[in-house]
CSV table of C-alpha atoms in Angstrom, one decimal:
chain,number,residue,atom,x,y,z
A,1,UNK,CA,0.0,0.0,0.0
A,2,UNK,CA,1.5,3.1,-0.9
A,3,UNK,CA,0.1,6.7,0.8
A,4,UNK,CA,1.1,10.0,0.2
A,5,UNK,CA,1.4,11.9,3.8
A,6,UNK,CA,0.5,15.6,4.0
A,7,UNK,CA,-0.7,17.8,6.1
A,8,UNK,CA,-1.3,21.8,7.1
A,9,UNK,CA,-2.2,23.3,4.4
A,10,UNK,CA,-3.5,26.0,6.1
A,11,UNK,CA,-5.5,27.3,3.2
A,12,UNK,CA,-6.3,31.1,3.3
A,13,UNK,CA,-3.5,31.8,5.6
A,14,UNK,CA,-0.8,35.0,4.3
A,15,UNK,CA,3.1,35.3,4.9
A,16,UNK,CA,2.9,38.8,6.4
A,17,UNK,CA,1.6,40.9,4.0
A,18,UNK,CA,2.2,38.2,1.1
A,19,UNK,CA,-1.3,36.4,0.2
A,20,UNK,CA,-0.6,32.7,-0.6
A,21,UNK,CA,-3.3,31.5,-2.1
A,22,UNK,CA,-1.5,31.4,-5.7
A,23,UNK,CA,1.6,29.4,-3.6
A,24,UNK,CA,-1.6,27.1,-2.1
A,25,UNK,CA,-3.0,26.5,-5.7
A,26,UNK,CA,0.1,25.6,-7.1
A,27,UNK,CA,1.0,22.9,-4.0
A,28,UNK,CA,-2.4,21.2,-5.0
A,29,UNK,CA,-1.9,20.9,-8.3
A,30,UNK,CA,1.7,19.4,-7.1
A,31,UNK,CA,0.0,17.0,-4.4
A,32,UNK,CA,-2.5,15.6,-7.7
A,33,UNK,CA,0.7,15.2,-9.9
A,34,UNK,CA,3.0,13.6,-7.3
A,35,UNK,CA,-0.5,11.0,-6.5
A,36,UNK,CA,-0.6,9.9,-10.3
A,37,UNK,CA,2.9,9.8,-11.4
A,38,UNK,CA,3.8,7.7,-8.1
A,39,UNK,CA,0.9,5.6,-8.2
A,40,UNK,CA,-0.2,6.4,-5.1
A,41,UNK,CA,-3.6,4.2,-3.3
A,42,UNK,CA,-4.0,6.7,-0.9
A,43,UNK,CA,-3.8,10.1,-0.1
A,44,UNK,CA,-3.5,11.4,4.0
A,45,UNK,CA,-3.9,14.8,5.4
A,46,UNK,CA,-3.5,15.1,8.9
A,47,UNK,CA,-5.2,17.9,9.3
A,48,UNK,CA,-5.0,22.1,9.6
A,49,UNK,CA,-6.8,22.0,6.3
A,50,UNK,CA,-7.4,25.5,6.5
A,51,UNK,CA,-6.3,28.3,8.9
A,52,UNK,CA,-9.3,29.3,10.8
A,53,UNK,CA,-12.4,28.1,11.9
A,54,UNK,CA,-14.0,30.8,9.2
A,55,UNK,CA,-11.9,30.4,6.0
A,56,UNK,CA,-12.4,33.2,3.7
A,57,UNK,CA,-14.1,32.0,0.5
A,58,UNK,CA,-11.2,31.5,-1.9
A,59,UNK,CA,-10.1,29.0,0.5
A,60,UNK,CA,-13.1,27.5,0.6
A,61,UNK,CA,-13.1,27.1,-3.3
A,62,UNK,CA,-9.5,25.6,-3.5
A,63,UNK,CA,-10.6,23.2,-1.1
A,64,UNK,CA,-13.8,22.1,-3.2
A,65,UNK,CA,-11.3,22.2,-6.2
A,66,UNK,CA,-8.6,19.6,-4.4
A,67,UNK,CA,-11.5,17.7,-3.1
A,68,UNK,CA,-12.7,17.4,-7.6
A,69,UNK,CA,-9.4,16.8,-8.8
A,70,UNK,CA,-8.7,14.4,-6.3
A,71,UNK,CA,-11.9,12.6,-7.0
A,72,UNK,CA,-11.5,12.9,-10.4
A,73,UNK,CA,-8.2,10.7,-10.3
A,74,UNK,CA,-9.3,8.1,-8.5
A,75,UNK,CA,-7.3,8.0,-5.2
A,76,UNK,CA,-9.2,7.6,-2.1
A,77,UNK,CA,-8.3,10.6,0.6
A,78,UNK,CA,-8.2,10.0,4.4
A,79,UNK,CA,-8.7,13.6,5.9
A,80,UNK,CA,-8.9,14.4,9.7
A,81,UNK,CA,-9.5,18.2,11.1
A,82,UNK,CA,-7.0,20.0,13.1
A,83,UNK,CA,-7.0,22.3,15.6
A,84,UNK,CA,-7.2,25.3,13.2
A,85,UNK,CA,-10.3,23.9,11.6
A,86,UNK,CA,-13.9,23.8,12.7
A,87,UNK,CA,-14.6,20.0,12.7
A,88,UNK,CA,-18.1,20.8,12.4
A,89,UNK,CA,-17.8,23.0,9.4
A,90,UNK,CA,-15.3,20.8,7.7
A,91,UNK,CA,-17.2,17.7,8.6
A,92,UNK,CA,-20.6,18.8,6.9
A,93,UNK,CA,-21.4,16.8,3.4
A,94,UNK,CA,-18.9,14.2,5.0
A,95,UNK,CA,-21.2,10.7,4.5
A,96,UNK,CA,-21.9,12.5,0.6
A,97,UNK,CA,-18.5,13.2,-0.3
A,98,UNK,CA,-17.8,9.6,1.8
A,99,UNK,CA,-19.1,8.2,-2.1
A,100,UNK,CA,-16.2,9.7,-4.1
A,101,UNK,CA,-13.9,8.5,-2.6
A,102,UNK,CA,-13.0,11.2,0.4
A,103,UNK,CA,-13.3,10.4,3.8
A,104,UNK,CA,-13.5,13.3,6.1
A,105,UNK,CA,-12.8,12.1,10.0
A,106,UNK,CA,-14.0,15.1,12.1
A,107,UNK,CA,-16.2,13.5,14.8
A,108,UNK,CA,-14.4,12.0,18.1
A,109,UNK,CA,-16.7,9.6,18.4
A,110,UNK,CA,-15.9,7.4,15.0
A,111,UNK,CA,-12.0,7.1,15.9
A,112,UNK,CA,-12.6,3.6,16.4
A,113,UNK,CA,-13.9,3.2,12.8
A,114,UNK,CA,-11.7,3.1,10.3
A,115,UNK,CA,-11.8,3.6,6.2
A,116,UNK,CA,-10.7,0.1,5.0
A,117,UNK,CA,-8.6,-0.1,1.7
A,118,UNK,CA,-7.4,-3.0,0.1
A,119,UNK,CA,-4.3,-3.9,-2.0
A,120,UNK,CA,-3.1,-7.4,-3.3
A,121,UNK,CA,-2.2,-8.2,0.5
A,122,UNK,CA,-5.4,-7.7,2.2
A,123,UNK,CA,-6.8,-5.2,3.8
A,124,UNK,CA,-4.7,-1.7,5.6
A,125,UNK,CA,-7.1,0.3,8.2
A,126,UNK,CA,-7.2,4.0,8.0
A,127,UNK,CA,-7.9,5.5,11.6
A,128,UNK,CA,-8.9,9.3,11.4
A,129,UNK,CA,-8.3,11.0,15.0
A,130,UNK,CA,-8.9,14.8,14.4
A,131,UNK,CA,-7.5,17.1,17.0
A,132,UNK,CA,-9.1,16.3,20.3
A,133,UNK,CA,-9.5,19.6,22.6
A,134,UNK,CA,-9.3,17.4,25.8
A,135,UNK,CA,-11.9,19.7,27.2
A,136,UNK,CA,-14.6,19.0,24.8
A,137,UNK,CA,-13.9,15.6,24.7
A,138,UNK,CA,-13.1,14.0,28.2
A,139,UNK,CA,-16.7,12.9,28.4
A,140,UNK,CA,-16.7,11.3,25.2
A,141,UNK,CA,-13.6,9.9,26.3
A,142,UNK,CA,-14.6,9.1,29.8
A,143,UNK,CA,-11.0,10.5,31.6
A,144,UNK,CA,-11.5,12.4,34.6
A,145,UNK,CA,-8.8,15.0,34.0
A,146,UNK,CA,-8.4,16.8,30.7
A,147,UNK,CA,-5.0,16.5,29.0
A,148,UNK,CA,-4.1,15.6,25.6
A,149,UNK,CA,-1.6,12.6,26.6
A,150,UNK,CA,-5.5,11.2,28.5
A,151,UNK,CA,-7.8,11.9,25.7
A,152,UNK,CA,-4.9,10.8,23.1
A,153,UNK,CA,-4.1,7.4,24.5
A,154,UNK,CA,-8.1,6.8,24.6
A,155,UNK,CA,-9.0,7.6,21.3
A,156,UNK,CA,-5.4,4.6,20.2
A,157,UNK,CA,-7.2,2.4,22.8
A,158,UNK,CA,-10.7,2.1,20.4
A,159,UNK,CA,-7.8,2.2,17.1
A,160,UNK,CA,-6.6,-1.0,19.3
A,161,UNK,CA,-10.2,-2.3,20.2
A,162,UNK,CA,-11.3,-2.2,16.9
A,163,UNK,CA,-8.0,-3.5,14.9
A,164,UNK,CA,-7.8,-6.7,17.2
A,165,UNK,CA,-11.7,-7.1,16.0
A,166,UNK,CA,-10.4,-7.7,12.4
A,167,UNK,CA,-8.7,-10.3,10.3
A,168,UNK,CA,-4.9,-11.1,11.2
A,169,UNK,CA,-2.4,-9.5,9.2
A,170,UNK,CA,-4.6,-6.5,8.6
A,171,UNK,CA,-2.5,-3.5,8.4
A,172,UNK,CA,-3.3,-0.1,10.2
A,173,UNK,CA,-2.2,3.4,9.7
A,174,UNK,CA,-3.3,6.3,12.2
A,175,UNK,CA,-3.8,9.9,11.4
A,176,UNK,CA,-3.9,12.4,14.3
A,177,UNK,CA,-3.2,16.0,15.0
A,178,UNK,CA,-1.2,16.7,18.1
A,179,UNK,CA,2.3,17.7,19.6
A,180,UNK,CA,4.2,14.8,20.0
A,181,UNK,CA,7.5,14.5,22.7
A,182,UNK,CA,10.6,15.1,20.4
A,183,UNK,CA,9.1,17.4,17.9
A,184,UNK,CA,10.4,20.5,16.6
A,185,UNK,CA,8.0,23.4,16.9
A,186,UNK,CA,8.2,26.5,15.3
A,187,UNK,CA,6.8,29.8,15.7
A,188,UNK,CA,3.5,29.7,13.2
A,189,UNK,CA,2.0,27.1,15.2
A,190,UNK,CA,-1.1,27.5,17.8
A,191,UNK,CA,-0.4,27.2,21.0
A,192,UNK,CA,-2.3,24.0,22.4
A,193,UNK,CA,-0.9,23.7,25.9
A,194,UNK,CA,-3.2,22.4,28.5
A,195,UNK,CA,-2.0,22.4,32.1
A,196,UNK,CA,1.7,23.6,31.4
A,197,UNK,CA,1.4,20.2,29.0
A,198,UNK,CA,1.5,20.0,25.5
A,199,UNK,CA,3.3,17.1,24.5
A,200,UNK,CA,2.0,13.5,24.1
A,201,UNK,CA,4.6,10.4,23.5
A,202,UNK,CA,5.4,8.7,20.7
A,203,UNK,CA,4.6,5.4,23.0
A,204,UNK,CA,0.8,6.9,23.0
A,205,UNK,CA,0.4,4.9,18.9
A,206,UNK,CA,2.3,1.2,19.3
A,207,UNK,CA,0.2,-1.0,18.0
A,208,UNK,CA,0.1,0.3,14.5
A,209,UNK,CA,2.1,-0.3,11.6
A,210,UNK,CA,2.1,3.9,10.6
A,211,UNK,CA,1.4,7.2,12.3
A,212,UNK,CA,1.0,10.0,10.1
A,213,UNK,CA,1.4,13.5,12.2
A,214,UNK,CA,0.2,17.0,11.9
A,215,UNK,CA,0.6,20.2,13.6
A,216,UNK,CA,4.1,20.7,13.5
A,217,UNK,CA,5.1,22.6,10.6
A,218,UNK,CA,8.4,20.7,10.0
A,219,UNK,CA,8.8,17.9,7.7
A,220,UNK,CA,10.6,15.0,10.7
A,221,UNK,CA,11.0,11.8,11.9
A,222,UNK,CA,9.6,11.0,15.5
A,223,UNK,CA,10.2,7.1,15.2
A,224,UNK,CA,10.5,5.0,12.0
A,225,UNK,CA,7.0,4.3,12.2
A,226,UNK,CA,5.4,8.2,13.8
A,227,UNK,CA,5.8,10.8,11.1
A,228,UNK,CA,5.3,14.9,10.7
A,229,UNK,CA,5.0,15.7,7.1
A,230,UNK,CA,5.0,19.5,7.9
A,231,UNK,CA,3.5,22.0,6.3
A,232,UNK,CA,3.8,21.9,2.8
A,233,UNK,CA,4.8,25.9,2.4
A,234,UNK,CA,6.4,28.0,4.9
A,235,UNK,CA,4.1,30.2,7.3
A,236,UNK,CA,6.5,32.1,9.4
A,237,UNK,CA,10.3,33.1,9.3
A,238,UNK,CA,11.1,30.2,11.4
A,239,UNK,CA,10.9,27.7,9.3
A,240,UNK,CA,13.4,29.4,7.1
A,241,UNK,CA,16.0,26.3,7.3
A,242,UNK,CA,12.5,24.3,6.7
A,243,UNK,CA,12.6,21.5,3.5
A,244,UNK,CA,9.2,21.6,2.8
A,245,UNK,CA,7.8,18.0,1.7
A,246,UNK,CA,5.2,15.4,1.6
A,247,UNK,CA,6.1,11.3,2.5
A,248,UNK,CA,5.9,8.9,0.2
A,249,UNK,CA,5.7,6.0,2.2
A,250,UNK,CA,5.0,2.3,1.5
A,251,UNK,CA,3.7,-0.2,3.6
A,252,UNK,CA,4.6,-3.9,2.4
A,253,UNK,CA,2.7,-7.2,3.2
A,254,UNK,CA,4.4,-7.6,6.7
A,255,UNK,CA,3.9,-3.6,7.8
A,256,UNK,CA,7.0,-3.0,6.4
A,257,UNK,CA,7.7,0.5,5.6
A,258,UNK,CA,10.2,2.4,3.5
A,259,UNK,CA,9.2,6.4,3.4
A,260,UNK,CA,10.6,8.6,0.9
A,261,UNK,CA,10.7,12.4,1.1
A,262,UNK,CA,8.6,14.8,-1.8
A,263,UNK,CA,9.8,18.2,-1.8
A,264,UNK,CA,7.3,20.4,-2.3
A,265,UNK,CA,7.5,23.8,-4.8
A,266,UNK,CA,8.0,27.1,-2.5
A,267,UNK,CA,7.4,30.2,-4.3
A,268,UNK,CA,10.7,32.1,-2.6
A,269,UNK,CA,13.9,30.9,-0.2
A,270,UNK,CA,13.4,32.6,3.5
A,271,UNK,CA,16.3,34.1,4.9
A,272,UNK,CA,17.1,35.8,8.4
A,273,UNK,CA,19.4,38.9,8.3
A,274,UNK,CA,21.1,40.0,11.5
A,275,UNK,CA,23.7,42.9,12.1
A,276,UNK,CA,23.9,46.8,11.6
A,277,UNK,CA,22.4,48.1,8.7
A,278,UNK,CA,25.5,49.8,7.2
A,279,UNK,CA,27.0,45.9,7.0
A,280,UNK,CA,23.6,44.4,5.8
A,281,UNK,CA,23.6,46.8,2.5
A,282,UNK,CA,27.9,46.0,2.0
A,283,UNK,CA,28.1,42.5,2.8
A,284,UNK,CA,28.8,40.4,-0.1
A,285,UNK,CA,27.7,37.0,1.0
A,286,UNK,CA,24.4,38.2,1.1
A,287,UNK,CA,24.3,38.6,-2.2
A,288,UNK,CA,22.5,34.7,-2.6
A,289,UNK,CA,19.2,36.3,-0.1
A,290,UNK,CA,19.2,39.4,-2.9
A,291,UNK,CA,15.9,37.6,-4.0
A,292,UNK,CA,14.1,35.7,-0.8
A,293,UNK,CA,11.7,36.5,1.4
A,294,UNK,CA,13.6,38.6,4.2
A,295,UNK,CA,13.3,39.0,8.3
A,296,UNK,CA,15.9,41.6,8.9
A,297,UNK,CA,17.3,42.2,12.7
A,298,UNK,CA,19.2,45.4,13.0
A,299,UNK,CA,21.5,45.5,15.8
A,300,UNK,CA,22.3,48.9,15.5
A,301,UNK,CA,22.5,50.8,18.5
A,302,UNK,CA,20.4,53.8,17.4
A,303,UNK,CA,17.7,53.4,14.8
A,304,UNK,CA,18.6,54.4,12.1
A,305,UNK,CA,16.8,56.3,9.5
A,306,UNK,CA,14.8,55.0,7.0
A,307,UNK,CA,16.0,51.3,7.3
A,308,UNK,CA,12.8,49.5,5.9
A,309,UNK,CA,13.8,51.7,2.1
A,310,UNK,CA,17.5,51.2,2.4
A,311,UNK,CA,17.0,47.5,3.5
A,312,UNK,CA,14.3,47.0,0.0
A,313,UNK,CA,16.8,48.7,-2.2
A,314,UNK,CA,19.0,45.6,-1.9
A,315,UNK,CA,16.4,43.0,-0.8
A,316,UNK,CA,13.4,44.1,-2.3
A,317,UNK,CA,11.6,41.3,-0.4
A,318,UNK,CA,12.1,42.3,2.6
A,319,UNK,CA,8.8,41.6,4.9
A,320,UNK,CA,9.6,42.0,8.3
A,321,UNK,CA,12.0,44.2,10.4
A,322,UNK,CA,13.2,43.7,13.6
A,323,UNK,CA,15.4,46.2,16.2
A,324,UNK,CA,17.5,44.7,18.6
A,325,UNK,CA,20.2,47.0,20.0
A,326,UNK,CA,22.9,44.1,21.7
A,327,UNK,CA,22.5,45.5,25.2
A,328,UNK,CA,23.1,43.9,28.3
A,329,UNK,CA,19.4,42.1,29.8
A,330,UNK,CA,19.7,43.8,32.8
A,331,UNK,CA,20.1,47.8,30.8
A,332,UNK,CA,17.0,49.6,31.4
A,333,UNK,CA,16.7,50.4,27.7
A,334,UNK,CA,15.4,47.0,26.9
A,335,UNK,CA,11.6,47.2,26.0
A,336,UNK,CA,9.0,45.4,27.8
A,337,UNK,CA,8.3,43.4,24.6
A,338,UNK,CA,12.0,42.2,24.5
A,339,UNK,CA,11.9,41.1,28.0
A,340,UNK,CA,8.8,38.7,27.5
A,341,UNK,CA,10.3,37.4,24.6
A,342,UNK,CA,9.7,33.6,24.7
A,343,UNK,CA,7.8,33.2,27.9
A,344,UNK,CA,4.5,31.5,28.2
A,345,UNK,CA,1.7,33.6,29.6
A,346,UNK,CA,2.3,31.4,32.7
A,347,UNK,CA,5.3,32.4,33.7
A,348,UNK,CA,4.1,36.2,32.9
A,349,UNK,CA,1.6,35.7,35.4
A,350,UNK,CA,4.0,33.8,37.9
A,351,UNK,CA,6.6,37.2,37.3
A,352,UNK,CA,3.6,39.3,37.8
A,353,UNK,CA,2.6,38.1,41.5
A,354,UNK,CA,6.2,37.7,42.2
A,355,UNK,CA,6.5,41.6,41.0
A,356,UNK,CA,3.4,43.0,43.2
A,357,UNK,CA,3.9,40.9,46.5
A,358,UNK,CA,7.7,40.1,46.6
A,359,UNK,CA,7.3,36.2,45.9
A,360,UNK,CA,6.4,34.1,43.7
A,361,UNK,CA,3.3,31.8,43.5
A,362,UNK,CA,3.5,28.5,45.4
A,363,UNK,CA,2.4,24.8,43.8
A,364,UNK,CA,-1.2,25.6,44.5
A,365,UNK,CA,-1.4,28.9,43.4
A,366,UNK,CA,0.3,28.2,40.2
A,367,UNK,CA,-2.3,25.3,40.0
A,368,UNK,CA,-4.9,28.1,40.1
A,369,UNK,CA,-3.6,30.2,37.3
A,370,UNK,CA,-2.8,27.1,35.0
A,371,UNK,CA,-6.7,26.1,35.3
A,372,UNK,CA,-7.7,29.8,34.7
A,373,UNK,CA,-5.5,29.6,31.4
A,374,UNK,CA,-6.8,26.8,29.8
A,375,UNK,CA,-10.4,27.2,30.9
A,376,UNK,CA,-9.9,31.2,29.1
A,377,UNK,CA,-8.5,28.9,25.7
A,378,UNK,CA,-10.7,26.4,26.0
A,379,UNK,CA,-13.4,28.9,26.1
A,380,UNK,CA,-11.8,30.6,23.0
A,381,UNK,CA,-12.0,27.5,21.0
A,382,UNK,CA,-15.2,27.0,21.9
A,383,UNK,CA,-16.6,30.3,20.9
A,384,UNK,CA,-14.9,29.9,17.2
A,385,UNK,CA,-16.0,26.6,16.7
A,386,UNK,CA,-19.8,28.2,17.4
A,387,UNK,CA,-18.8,31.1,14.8
């Protein structure tokens, strides 16, 4: 059985000020190429189909235009919503669409039912596990405290359940949507922590013969057997040293497997610039980033004038621009911003009450806020499902 892993496509989303929808297009077309030259029985996307709850509606028609094409060629699709979709939206024509050959997996519920596909070997068991917010799923789920590890290990114990209900030898892949212990995350993803936890472990899917990730944007290798296949274009300067790609992967008689890597076209290179300005415009090995898409740090110790012109006179794709005079982290000059660079809201919090009352929070009272954080996002994801 051969499958074509993908996921995060993100539809509608921008780079900056840079609308991708043309870059999005183009991607589909590559993802309906790559199935029929390679012979592929199965396209997966593990979810983040599009990049909000309420896509815009060119999305929406690039959606309903990869949905025809891949109809059209005759390769079944597994498809599982992510934590940037609304499953509900997403999920609606699902047992319609079911008859050409798509297969939409948005509801908790059927994670123990799989999409059965069969190749001269028998049969291989798609299991579609869509994001799981663990609190508006617990009860489904029956665990008494909300976490995604809980809700997570569930879900794989119904893909067990079910599997063991079914003929020997019948291979299984799993699709989910989650942060799994030893991935790389990068800055365009949304931040799914629940009590200080966002991380699940590999361990969470033995049993099956393939685990095909999403929501981490880079293309890696968890185990031989749990995959990410990232996003297929890049959403934030972060994933600048990012190969964007798809896996090929085959699945032999035995649950053997052999994955192969699919790059993926990218309209323009990344590149992250850091230094004064003067040495920026007059360094010559920055000649190769004359024509990517360009995150500029200044380190200059005074702004200097007009850097956003001077900068697109030489990069003329310059989309971002960032000060950051090297100072010491204790000098008073530092902005606020800069000094809550890469902490959690948590430990904003915990600083906070340390700030106002001389110490910081003990065990319960961090307990306290940690609850008030995820019941404030769960609420949030609530709401824009109900949009």
């Amino acid at each position: 059985m051969r499958v074509l892993h993908t996921s995060d496509w993100h539809l509608g989303r921008a780079f900056h000020r840079v609308n991708m929808l043309e870059a999005q297009a183009e991607f589909i077309g590559h993802l309906v190429t790559t199935a029929r030259e390679h012979a592929v029985d199965a396209v997966l996307v593990s979810g983040d189909v599009y990049d909000r709850a309420v896509p815009p509606l060119a999305a929406v028609e690039l959606f309903d235009d990869a949905l025809h094409r891949l109809a059209d060629l005759g390769v079944p699709t597994v498809m599982i919503s992510g934590n940037h979709d609304s499953a509900r939206r997403l999920g609606v024509g699902a047992g319609l669409i079911d008859r050409a050959g798509i297969h939409l997996r948005t509801e908790p519920s059927a994670c123990g039912t799989p999409v059965v596909l069969s190749d001269a070997h028998g049969d291989v068991a798609f299991y579609g596990l869509p994001y799981l917010e663990p609190a508006l799923v617990k009860d489904e789920f029956g665990v008494l405290k909300p976490g995604h590890e809980a809700v997570l290990a569930a879900a794989m114990d119904r893909v067990r359940a079910d599997l063991a209900t079914r003929a020997r030898g019948t291979r299984s892949v799993v699709l989910a949507h989650a942060f799994v212990t030893g991935g790389q995350a990068s800055d365009s993803e949304r931040d799914i922590t629940i009590g200080g936890v966002a991380a699940v472990p590999a361990g969470v899917f033995d049993g099956v013969d393939y685990a095909a990730l999403g929501h981490l944007h880079g293309c890696q290798t968890i185990t031989e057997r749990v995959r990410y296949s990232g996003s297929p274009l890049p959403y934030s300067f972060s994933e600048a040293g990012h190969r964007k790609s798809m896996w090929l992967v085959d699945l032999g008689a035995d649950g053997t497997l052999t994955a192969e890597r699919i790059d993926c076209p990218v309209p323009r290179a990344l590149a992250r610039i850091r230094g004064p300005l003067e040495d920026l415009l007059a360094d010559p090995a920055l000649a190769r980033h004359e024509q990517a898409w360009v995150e500029a740090t200044l380190t200059d110790p005074v702004r200097p004038a007009d850097p956003m012109a001077r900068l697109t006179a030489r990069f003329p794709h310059t989309l971002s621009l960032v000060f950051d005079p090297e100072r010491a982290p204790d000098d008073p000059s530092v902005s606020y911003a800069a000094r809550l660079a890469d902490r959690s809201d948590q430990q904003i919090a915990e600083d906070f009450v340390a700030h106002v009352r001389g110490a910081g929070p003990d065990e319960r009272e961090r307990t306290v806020l940690r609850d008030a954080f995820d019941a404030v996002r769960a609420d949030a994801t609530v709401r824009e499902v109900a949009r």
